[in-house]
Amino acid sequence: MADEKPLKENPDAQFRFAMSDDGMKLGVNRYFPATGGRKPSVDLIREQVAEAGVRLPVDEDAARRVVEAIHDGRPFTGIALVRGIPPGEPQHGALIALGDLDYPVFPQDRFARYREPRSARPGETIDGTPIPTKHDFKPEDIQVTVGDNVDWDPTTESYVSRVWGMARLKGGVITVDPIPRITEDEIAVMGTVHHRDFQGNPVTPSKLEKEIRDMGVVIDIDPDRLEARIEQASKTGAPLFDQVIVQGVHPIPGRDGWLEYLVSTREDAGTEDESGRMDFRNRGAHPMVRPGQSIARYHHPTPGEGGIDIYGKTIPAHAGRELHIHLGENVTLLDDGVTYQSKGEGVAVMERNQLSVTSCLEIPGNVDFNSGNVRLEYGSVKIKGSIQAGFSVSAPLHVIVEGSIESSSVRAGGMVSVSGGILMPEGGSVIAGSEVSANYTVNANIQAGGDVTIANEISNSIIRAKGKLVAVSGKGIIHGGHIITGKGVLVNEIGSELGIKTVVQVDIDHPEDESLRAQRAKMTQAIRKIDEALGTDPPEVILMRTPEAKRRAVAEVLTHRRTLARRRRAITDQIHKLIDARQRRLSGVSITARRVIHPGVIVKFGKMGRQFGKQAGPSTLFWDTRNWSIGIK
């Protein structure tokens, strides 16, 4: 573009301008110093641009840089004084995230902005040529409803979080789902730990602690623990789910009253030899006692220790329950009220809370070809060695084995006590009228009328106990097999890291259940056949429409139907009583693993089952009578 006035007629400094090929930039390409008139200035540039016919505004900062460059003798070309107006493409209304919402937001964070719909707007070049848009459509708006934990800021047209959480837009509702959650017992705060927030700022222990304090938590928060979790999330680049952020103290229930044996007991696991293997023969004396010998001491229950919840409140502990011990044969209680003494020679036995000293036959070695099968018509038997495969032992009272039971048949009217293991790779069984105890089991088949106590491993075994299964004094591990008890399970570990199928079940069925239901079904079917033949009208109506010759026979059938209906109602009432009995039995029964439950474990209460798909820590499973399901705590 050229100035219309000749240089000799204008003493002011003169600028010559050039426009880019696309018409969107205008700059100075030549400059003529003043000849007595005005020197270079922003105002002079603005005036001469207007005289050149340009209607668009001059960038004053760019003009100032041109003046400074002329003054300093520096190049001034390439500085855009005026820019064209680019076309504005149409846009739908939208919600624009102000960061990466795969990461958390915190209170007062503006995490999303509303963008209004915008119609198409043509542009304009320096010389006034219009520039059309590439697209031309009618923009549409969006409808967004403010949901939980979100505020709308009309000043900045943005959405602001009220809490520490994850922002979500679903179904047109924008919400922030809180990350921290308080456990039902109010002892811990759980949540997901991230190493950064949605804007890329690092998450720090102090930032999380502030949010926890704002929830009303008053107990101490471990910053080192939080720092470790944050560092772990940073190293892996992934959030850590279900983390304990702060935890109070669980109450410790009091220990139930218990009996301490003052003689060698079946709980001794043997000694370790030089090679590190267990020598199950070196166990000391089995509890054979003599007259006047103190055999046990009772310890009263303890009150327990209270816990503290996250609000600093004390959680009372349940006190232990008394163990009521009844005196059996050949046992007396001394004046101190806790020490039990033998009045005769025999074996100290605790059966159904009755402490006795009973007579016993002793086998000095193994049960093998030297002794033959052992069959007693009275009393108990104590075997100093093992029961070899293929042999059998039976006693009306107790069977005590200082060695092991190997693929043999053992039956006792009372307890079966095994210092070693029960190994049955080639079959066999142990059937006891009361409790069974052993150091470990492999492929065992055990039935007990009372508790089953195993010190170490229970491997691929089938155990059915009317009492409780306890395995806590040693390794206390169940892996593989099927455990069925009537009063619950207390062990250290269930299953294995290999995911071996392991079933642990509380059996609450009454034996007459199926028989009663079958009887009721049979009666229902008989009543239905009568109704199909005679109809369901009242008896007098049926008899009135019946021919006189058949009326007597029909009356007998109707009488039989009334008898069936009464019996069916009685059976239904009996079934309901059995159901109530099951619920009472279930209320105090639990399955507890003190350390871990592995994947592949199936826990059942009756026919209701729960399978573990991932590892669980210390857990107690119980029957939730309110929700009719298996609960866990």
XYZ file of C-alpha atoms in Angstrom:
633
model
C 0.000 0.000 0.000
C 1.332 3.436 -0.859
C 0.795 6.763 0.833
C -1.190 9.037 -1.442
C 0.769 12.144 -0.396
C 4.172 12.725 -1.981
C 7.077 12.742 0.485
C 7.994 16.345 -0.327
C 4.544 17.555 0.743
C 4.635 15.760 4.155
C 7.501 16.572 6.539
C 6.375 13.875 9.057
C 8.087 10.508 9.350
C 6.629 8.236 6.682
C 5.816 4.501 6.858
C 5.128 2.174 3.999
C 3.050 -0.926 4.791
C 2.883 -4.424 3.317
C 0.143 -7.049 3.709
C 0.696 -10.852 3.878
C -0.465 -13.024 0.999
C -3.431 -14.342 2.973
C -4.463 -10.799 3.880
C -4.340 -11.509 7.629
C -1.233 -9.488 8.643
C -0.064 -5.914 8.013
C 3.434 -4.693 8.842
C 5.957 -1.896 8.033
C 8.264 -2.711 5.138
C 9.810 0.765 4.602
C 10.425 3.863 6.689
C 11.326 7.468 5.779
C 12.614 9.776 8.549
C 10.851 13.061 9.320
C 11.960 16.208 7.414
C 11.039 18.723 10.100
C 7.702 17.193 11.006
C 6.592 14.585 13.584
C 8.946 11.791 14.548
C 7.944 8.083 14.640
C 5.273 7.342 17.275
C 2.431 4.950 17.976
C -0.121 7.637 17.202
C 1.595 8.461 13.896
C 1.597 4.785 12.876
C -2.107 4.465 13.811
C -2.913 7.596 11.781
C -1.033 6.463 8.656
C -2.546 2.923 8.843
C -5.998 4.520 8.834
C -5.031 6.794 5.943
C -4.009 3.612 4.076
C -7.653 2.491 4.261
C -7.315 -0.153 6.995
C -10.363 -0.257 9.281
C -9.093 -2.854 11.754
C -7.367 -1.695 14.974
C -3.614 -1.361 15.337
C -1.824 -3.513 17.941
C -0.339 -0.751 20.112
C 2.294 -3.029 21.617
C 3.461 -4.023 18.118
C 3.506 -0.346 17.040
C 5.589 0.529 20.100
C 8.104 -2.191 19.203
C 8.360 -0.807 15.659
C 9.087 2.695 17.027
C 11.703 1.335 19.440
C 13.370 -0.680 16.651
C 13.599 2.461 14.447
C 15.024 4.446 17.333
C 17.614 1.745 18.107
C 18.490 1.142 14.465
C 17.209 -2.454 14.584
C 15.168 -4.244 11.878
C 11.475 -3.495 12.136
C 10.035 -5.686 9.420
C 8.195 -8.852 10.443
C 6.238 -7.150 13.242
C 2.466 -7.512 12.637
C 0.763 -4.176 13.334
C -2.710 -5.253 12.302
C -4.218 -8.734 12.158
C -7.251 -9.896 10.249
C -10.247 -11.457 11.983
C -10.258 -15.259 11.586
C -13.631 -16.945 11.058
C -15.365 -18.350 14.139
C -16.549 -21.929 13.595
C -19.914 -22.871 15.137
C -19.742 -24.892 18.355
C -22.257 -26.883 20.344
C -22.636 -26.208 24.027
C -20.252 -28.433 25.982
C -18.821 -29.282 29.364
C -15.053 -28.764 29.309
C -12.904 -30.617 31.834
C -10.284 -28.361 33.383
C -7.936 -31.284 33.973
C -7.661 -35.051 33.863
C -10.741 -36.323 35.708
C -9.255 -39.805 36.007
C -7.612 -38.264 39.063
C -9.283 -36.778 42.154
C -10.584 -33.305 42.828
C -10.522 -31.584 46.196
C -12.803 -29.027 47.908
C -13.032 -25.683 46.075
C -11.429 -27.111 42.927
C -12.963 -25.795 39.693
C -12.868 -28.959 37.671
C -15.203 -28.309 34.714
C -16.413 -25.295 32.749
C -19.585 -24.754 30.816
C -19.078 -23.533 27.219
C -22.069 -21.821 25.640
C -23.146 -22.768 22.123
C -21.679 -20.393 19.472
C -23.061 -19.639 16.030
C -20.874 -19.412 12.937
C -19.099 -16.011 12.505
C -17.352 -15.090 9.216
C -13.887 -13.567 9.379
C -12.367 -10.524 7.628
C -8.982 -9.807 6.013
C -6.975 -6.597 6.413
C -8.474 -5.147 3.242
C -12.047 -6.011 4.332
C -12.532 -9.234 2.333
C -14.958 -11.537 4.226
C -13.722 -15.090 5.130
C -16.458 -17.761 5.298
C -16.468 -20.541 7.985
C -15.779 -24.153 7.035
C -18.945 -25.338 8.750
C -22.363 -23.829 9.155
C -24.899 -25.482 11.452
C -27.254 -24.487 14.241
C -25.418 -25.142 17.516
C -27.200 -27.018 20.276
C -26.987 -26.508 24.012
C -26.510 -29.225 26.668
C -28.465 -29.752 29.860
C -26.360 -30.356 32.963
C -27.867 -30.853 36.425
C -25.786 -30.160 39.506
C -25.667 -33.329 41.606
C -24.146 -34.336 44.916
C -21.076 -32.539 46.265
C -20.952 -29.977 43.414
C -21.596 -26.194 43.331
C -22.156 -24.002 40.261
C -20.117 -20.773 40.133
C -21.951 -18.378 37.784
C -19.067 -15.887 37.848
C -16.588 -18.245 36.227
C -19.266 -20.491 34.669
C -17.562 -23.491 36.237
C -18.396 -26.399 38.511
C -16.731 -26.520 41.927
C -16.180 -29.584 44.091
C -17.224 -29.656 47.735
C -15.307 -32.812 48.667
C -12.266 -34.958 47.963
C -13.518 -37.373 45.334
C -13.901 -38.374 41.696
C -15.904 -36.149 39.340
C -18.497 -37.913 37.183
C -20.974 -36.867 34.487
C -23.667 -39.481 33.994
C -27.149 -39.064 32.601
C -26.718 -35.293 32.437
C -25.949 -35.060 36.174
C -22.526 -33.889 37.305
C -21.435 -35.229 40.698
C -18.355 -35.843 42.788
C -18.235 -39.269 44.411
C -16.417 -38.991 47.753
C -13.237 -41.077 47.962
C -12.975 -41.558 51.729
C -15.563 -43.805 53.360
C -16.014 -44.657 56.993
C -16.377 -48.351 57.786
C -19.632 -49.497 59.310
C -18.016 -50.001 62.718
C -16.465 -46.485 62.491
C -13.014 -47.877 63.296
C -11.342 -47.026 59.971
C -11.463 -44.672 57.004
C -10.941 -46.463 53.692
C -10.369 -45.008 50.249
C -8.399 -44.927 47.013
C -4.945 -43.316 47.093
C -3.651 -41.363 44.042
C -0.273 -39.726 43.643
C -1.620 -36.594 41.873
C -4.813 -34.601 41.501
C -6.735 -33.769 38.324
C -4.509 -30.746 37.592
C -1.295 -32.729 37.936
C -0.435 -31.360 41.382
C 1.119 -33.913 43.741
C -1.075 -35.372 46.475
C 0.647 -35.023 49.854
C -0.006 -36.644 53.246
C -0.827 -33.210 54.714
C -3.465 -32.644 52.047
C -5.129 -35.976 52.783
C -4.873 -35.401 56.525
C -6.753 -32.096 56.183
C -9.600 -33.850 54.372
C -9.737 -36.599 57.014
C -9.790 -34.030 59.813
C -12.648 -32.217 58.078
C -14.614 -35.480 58.352
C -14.392 -35.231 62.146
C -11.615 -37.794 62.632
C -9.660 -37.016 65.819
C -7.351 -40.024 66.276
C -3.712 -39.902 65.163
C -3.025 -40.199 61.448
C 0.230 -41.845 60.365
C 1.827 -39.544 57.742
C 4.596 -42.051 56.997
C 2.011 -44.683 56.094
C 0.212 -42.242 53.794
C 3.518 -41.196 52.219
C 4.369 -44.837 51.507
C 1.003 -45.430 49.829
C 1.348 -42.268 47.718
C 4.870 -43.275 46.644
C 3.624 -46.719 45.678
C 0.853 -45.192 43.557
C 3.414 -42.889 41.920
C 5.790 -45.751 41.091
C 3.077 -47.916 39.557
C 1.247 -45.036 37.907
C -2.031 -46.542 39.115
C -4.324 -45.773 42.060
C -4.323 -48.037 45.113
C -7.878 -49.117 45.851
C -9.433 -49.930 49.248
C -6.562 -48.598 51.303
C -6.756 -48.012 55.055
C -6.141 -44.275 55.370
C -6.573 -44.057 59.126
C -7.515 -46.747 61.619
C -8.567 -46.861 65.236
C -8.206 -49.844 67.516
C -10.488 -52.842 67.348
C -11.730 -54.083 70.689
C -10.155 -57.348 71.801
C -12.801 -59.708 73.165
C -12.081 -61.289 76.489
C -10.837 -64.854 76.455
C -13.384 -67.453 77.460
C -12.715 -69.479 80.546
C -10.327 -72.321 79.708
C -8.816 -75.403 81.219
C -5.037 -75.725 81.508
C -3.887 -79.325 81.589
C -1.169 -79.950 84.175
C -0.120 -83.185 82.475
C 1.168 -83.857 78.969
C -1.595 -83.287 76.470
C -2.383 -84.162 72.902
C -1.516 -80.592 71.881
C 2.249 -81.364 72.025
C 3.517 -81.300 68.436
C 6.734 -83.205 69.022
C 10.358 -82.058 68.693
C 12.498 -81.033 65.745
C 15.456 -83.251 64.897
C 18.863 -82.196 63.527
C 17.585 -82.301 59.931
C 14.715 -79.956 60.729
C 12.024 -82.620 60.518
C 9.422 -83.249 63.196
C 9.970 -86.376 65.333
C 6.402 -87.242 66.313
C 7.531 -90.118 68.559
C 9.341 -87.892 71.051
C 6.303 -86.226 72.627
C 6.555 -86.976 76.352
C 3.910 -88.818 78.300
C 0.282 -88.896 77.207
C -2.085 -87.743 79.958
C -2.041 -90.924 82.034
C -2.674 -89.792 85.599
C -2.504 -91.415 89.041
C -4.574 -90.971 92.179
C -3.920 -87.662 93.951
C -2.302 -86.061 90.873
C -3.407 -82.548 89.886
C -4.528 -82.840 86.292
C -5.966 -79.453 85.304
C -6.408 -75.865 86.429
C -9.327 -73.645 85.446
C -8.690 -70.066 84.298
C -11.560 -67.624 84.604
C -12.578 -65.534 81.565
C -10.904 -62.178 80.986
C -12.796 -58.905 80.505
C -11.150 -57.998 77.177
C -9.665 -54.699 76.009
C -11.729 -51.813 74.676
C -11.083 -50.266 71.282
C -11.141 -46.701 69.936
C -13.083 -45.504 66.889
C -11.982 -42.739 64.515
C -13.860 -40.139 66.594
C -11.888 -41.049 69.705
C -14.767 -42.831 71.413
C -14.108 -45.982 73.401
C -15.576 -49.210 72.023
C -16.360 -51.646 74.817
C -15.094 -55.208 74.477
C -17.130 -58.339 75.043
C -16.067 -60.177 78.158
C -15.189 -63.842 77.905
C -17.701 -66.499 78.890
C -17.378 -68.944 81.716
C -16.545 -72.558 80.893
C -18.744 -74.714 83.089
C -16.844 -77.906 83.882
C -18.672 -80.876 85.313
C -16.925 -83.470 87.441
C -16.779 -86.914 85.876
C -15.520 -90.201 87.199
C -12.363 -90.259 89.318
C -12.025 -86.412 89.411
C -12.446 -84.008 92.341
C -12.230 -80.221 92.626
C -9.869 -78.907 95.307
C -10.767 -76.203 97.797
C -9.160 -73.450 95.713
C -12.046 -73.888 93.264
C -9.824 -74.102 90.169
C -7.587 -77.173 90.534
C -8.867 -80.599 89.489
C -7.329 -83.744 90.980
C -7.499 -87.373 89.930
C -9.005 -89.967 92.294
C -7.904 -92.936 90.223
C -5.512 -94.159 87.561
C -6.378 -93.661 83.942
C -6.546 -91.103 81.126
C -7.644 -87.509 81.697
C -10.495 -86.805 79.326
C -12.553 -83.669 78.727
C -15.788 -84.625 77.010
C -18.836 -82.364 76.673
C -17.404 -80.145 79.430
C -17.049 -83.134 81.749
C -13.579 -83.853 83.081
C -12.947 -87.527 83.843
C -10.142 -89.981 84.466
C -10.999 -93.183 82.693
C -9.455 -96.664 82.496
C -7.443 -97.502 79.404
C -5.829 -100.519 77.673
C -2.270 -99.818 76.523
C -0.707 -101.266 73.330
C 3.099 -100.964 73.779
C 3.949 -100.657 70.060
C 2.273 -100.393 66.678
C -1.010 -101.913 65.700
C 0.334 -104.283 63.053
C 0.828 -107.972 62.411
C 2.246 -108.398 65.919
C -0.942 -107.237 67.626
C -3.637 -107.854 65.026
C -6.772 -105.743 64.981
C -7.728 -104.245 68.325
C -11.341 -104.528 69.395
C -12.518 -103.626 72.890
C -15.885 -104.257 74.440
C -15.259 -101.853 77.334
C -13.019 -98.895 78.112
C -10.376 -97.094 76.106
C -7.161 -97.991 74.303
C -3.818 -96.224 74.238
C -1.447 -97.128 71.392
C 2.192 -96.274 72.025
C 3.048 -96.562 68.336
C 1.061 -96.107 65.100
C -1.866 -97.854 63.485
C -0.504 -99.394 60.312
C -2.385 -99.407 57.006
C -5.045 -102.069 56.650
C -5.662 -102.616 60.400
C -8.582 -101.518 62.564
C -9.076 -100.297 66.117
C -12.374 -99.871 67.947
C -13.264 -99.005 71.535
C -16.504 -98.110 73.355
C -14.745 -95.077 74.891
C -11.510 -93.468 73.666
C -8.702 -94.279 71.220
C -5.356 -92.582 71.957
C -2.546 -92.931 69.403
C 0.940 -91.618 70.191
C 2.076 -92.205 66.609
C 0.005 -91.829 63.443
C -3.008 -93.403 61.775
C -2.155 -94.695 58.287
C -4.983 -95.736 55.937
C -6.749 -97.687 58.666
C -10.175 -97.868 60.282
C -10.566 -96.332 63.734
C -13.838 -96.106 65.641
C -14.375 -94.752 69.158
C -17.492 -94.127 71.196
C -15.666 -91.177 72.774
C -12.641 -89.245 71.532
C -9.813 -90.100 69.128
C -6.502 -88.424 70.018
C -3.550 -88.707 67.607
C -0.172 -87.179 68.502
C 1.074 -87.593 64.924
C -0.899 -87.320 61.729
C -3.871 -88.996 60.074
C -2.745 -90.128 56.599
C -5.149 -92.024 54.373
C -3.857 -92.161 50.785
C -5.265 -95.693 50.460
C -8.594 -95.071 52.206
C -9.764 -95.573 55.743
C -11.712 -93.529 58.265
C -11.776 -92.136 61.780
C -15.181 -92.108 63.470
C -15.510 -90.694 66.984
C -18.496 -90.160 69.216
C -16.929 -86.987 70.596
C -13.789 -85.033 69.701
C -10.894 -85.841 67.344
C -7.435 -84.283 67.580
C -4.249 -84.722 65.560
C -1.118 -82.892 64.514
C -2.022 -82.882 60.799
C -4.195 -84.715 58.259
C -3.615 -85.802 54.652
C -6.446 -87.293 52.548
C -8.181 -88.111 55.816
C -11.822 -89.059 56.277
C -12.958 -87.997 59.762
C -16.362 -87.975 61.468
C -16.638 -86.539 64.972
C -19.560 -86.141 67.337
C -17.750 -83.216 68.987
C -14.879 -80.845 68.098
C -11.986 -81.596 65.747
C -8.641 -80.029 66.722
C -5.719 -80.115 64.241
C -2.461 -78.329 65.079
C -0.932 -77.873 61.642
C -2.054 -78.711 58.089
C -5.404 -80.143 56.997
C -4.689 -81.280 53.442
C -7.334 -82.596 51.002
C -9.322 -84.093 53.854
C -13.007 -84.688 54.385
C -13.974 -83.791 57.936
C -17.481 -83.784 59.382
C -17.796 -82.558 62.977
C -20.933 -81.910 64.991
C -18.847 -79.541 67.090
C -16.187 -77.060 65.975
C -13.023 -77.394 63.874
C -10.061 -75.663 65.561
C -6.577 -75.317 64.029
C -4.633 -72.459 65.598
C -1.877 -73.875 67.846
C 0.523 -74.584 64.934
C 0.320 -73.662 61.257
C -3.438 -74.129 61.341
C -3.961 -74.328 57.569
C -6.806 -75.918 55.601
C -6.079 -76.459 51.905
C -8.202 -78.678 49.699
C -10.971 -80.990 50.794
C -14.358 -80.427 52.389
C -14.918 -79.403 56.007
C -18.438 -79.656 57.488
C -19.067 -78.596 61.088
C -22.056 -77.953 63.271
C -20.565 -75.201 65.453
C -18.119 -73.320 63.243
C -14.436 -73.143 62.339
C -11.453 -71.350 63.938
C -8.197 -71.645 61.954
C -5.227 -69.533 60.927
C -5.489 -69.918 57.141
C -7.900 -71.368 54.578
C -6.919 -72.350 51.021
C -3.601 -71.882 49.243
C -1.926 -69.440 46.859
C -2.466 -72.000 44.068
C -6.238 -71.523 44.352
C -6.983 -75.153 45.310
C -10.712 -75.647 45.798
C -11.403 -75.760 49.527
C -14.919 -75.979 50.951
C -15.649 -75.004 54.549
C -19.267 -75.465 55.570
C -21.531 -75.074 58.563
C -24.178 -77.828 58.335
C -27.417 -76.772 60.000
C -29.844 -79.216 58.441
C -32.031 -81.306 60.702
C -32.126 -84.967 59.637
C -35.902 -85.051 59.533
C -36.120 -82.030 57.178
C -36.227 -83.950 53.927
C -38.522 -86.617 55.353
C -41.055 -84.023 56.523
C -40.986 -82.149 53.224
C -41.458 -85.414 51.328
C -44.455 -86.309 53.521
C -46.001 -82.887 52.997
C -45.499 -83.108 49.240
C -47.123 -86.542 49.190
C -50.139 -85.252 51.141
C -50.430 -82.195 48.879
C -50.462 -84.451 45.831
C -53.188 -86.674 47.368
C -55.336 -83.620 48.213
C -54.862 -82.301 44.663
C -56.065 -85.583 43.160
C -59.204 -85.500 45.349
C -59.873 -81.889 44.348
C -59.437 -82.749 40.665
C -61.984 -85.584 41.017
C -64.572 -83.921 43.288
C -63.892 -80.191 42.966
C -63.097 -77.603 45.617
C -66.658 -76.681 46.699
C -67.688 -77.102 50.352
C -68.353 -80.766 51.297
C -72.107 -80.275 51.616
C -72.298 -78.852 48.073
C -70.272 -81.769 46.691
C -72.528 -84.309 48.482
C -75.727 -82.642 47.266
C -74.721 -82.991 43.613
C -73.455 -86.563 44.103
C -75.863 -89.402 43.145
C -77.308 -91.089 46.210
C -75.714 -94.410 45.319
C -72.213 -92.876 45.467
C -72.799 -90.387 48.291
C -71.462 -92.623 51.089
C -68.227 -93.378 49.250
C -67.721 -89.673 48.405
C -68.310 -88.749 52.052
C -65.521 -91.122 53.083
C -63.186 -89.526 50.544
C -64.020 -86.036 51.854
C -63.331 -87.193 55.417
C -59.976 -88.552 54.270
C -59.228 -85.194 52.605
C -59.873 -83.329 55.888
C -57.546 -85.736 57.697
C -54.828 -85.131 55.080
C -55.243 -81.340 55.377
C -54.891 -81.472 59.187
C -51.794 -83.631 58.949
C -50.287 -81.319 56.309
C -50.826 -78.296 58.583
C -49.191 -80.140 61.477
C -46.160 -81.042 59.345
C -45.878 -77.443 58.100
C -45.842 -76.219 61.722
C -43.144 -78.770 62.514
C -41.031 -77.608 59.550
C -41.355 -73.998 60.737
C -40.160 -75.026 64.202
C -37.139 -76.699 62.618
C -36.403 -73.522 60.650
C -36.532 -71.497 63.869
C -34.196 -74.009 65.512
C -31.721 -73.612 62.642
C -31.763 -69.849 62.988
C -31.036 -70.108 66.717
C -28.141 -72.460 65.992
C -26.732 -70.170 63.324
C -26.812 -67.010 65.456
C -23.700 -67.999 67.410
C -21.792 -69.942 64.742
C -18.917 -68.447 62.729
C -16.055 -69.403 60.406
C -12.884 -67.507 61.345
C -9.502 -67.337 59.578
C -7.038 -65.420 61.722
C -4.531 -64.708 58.946
C -5.813 -65.142 55.399
C -8.422 -66.711 53.120
C -7.085 -67.526 49.639
C -8.927 -67.457 46.272
C -10.715 -70.703 45.471
C -12.185 -71.073 48.966
C -15.934 -71.707 49.199
C -17.675 -70.973 52.503
C -21.167 -72.368 53.079
C -23.823 -71.933 55.713
C -26.315 -74.674 54.959
C -26.913 -74.533 51.206
C -25.976 -70.857 50.889
C -22.427 -70.420 49.598
C -19.867 -67.669 49.091
C -16.775 -68.133 46.909
C -13.646 -66.029 47.348
C -12.281 -64.693 44.073
C -9.435 -62.815 45.682
C -7.379 -63.039 48.833
C -8.911 -61.772 52.063
C -7.143 -60.912 55.290
C -8.245 -61.906 58.785
C -11.963 -62.625 58.426
C -14.924 -63.934 60.374
C -17.905 -65.175 58.373
C -21.305 -65.563 59.964
C -24.940 -66.043 59.055
C -26.671 -62.657 58.797
C -30.207 -63.498 59.902
C -31.456 -60.034 59.051
C -30.371 -60.132 55.395
C -30.576 -63.928 55.026
C -27.037 -64.103 53.677
C -23.438 -64.807 54.655
C -21.874 -61.804 56.372
C -18.170 -61.059 56.808
C -16.279 -58.900 59.239
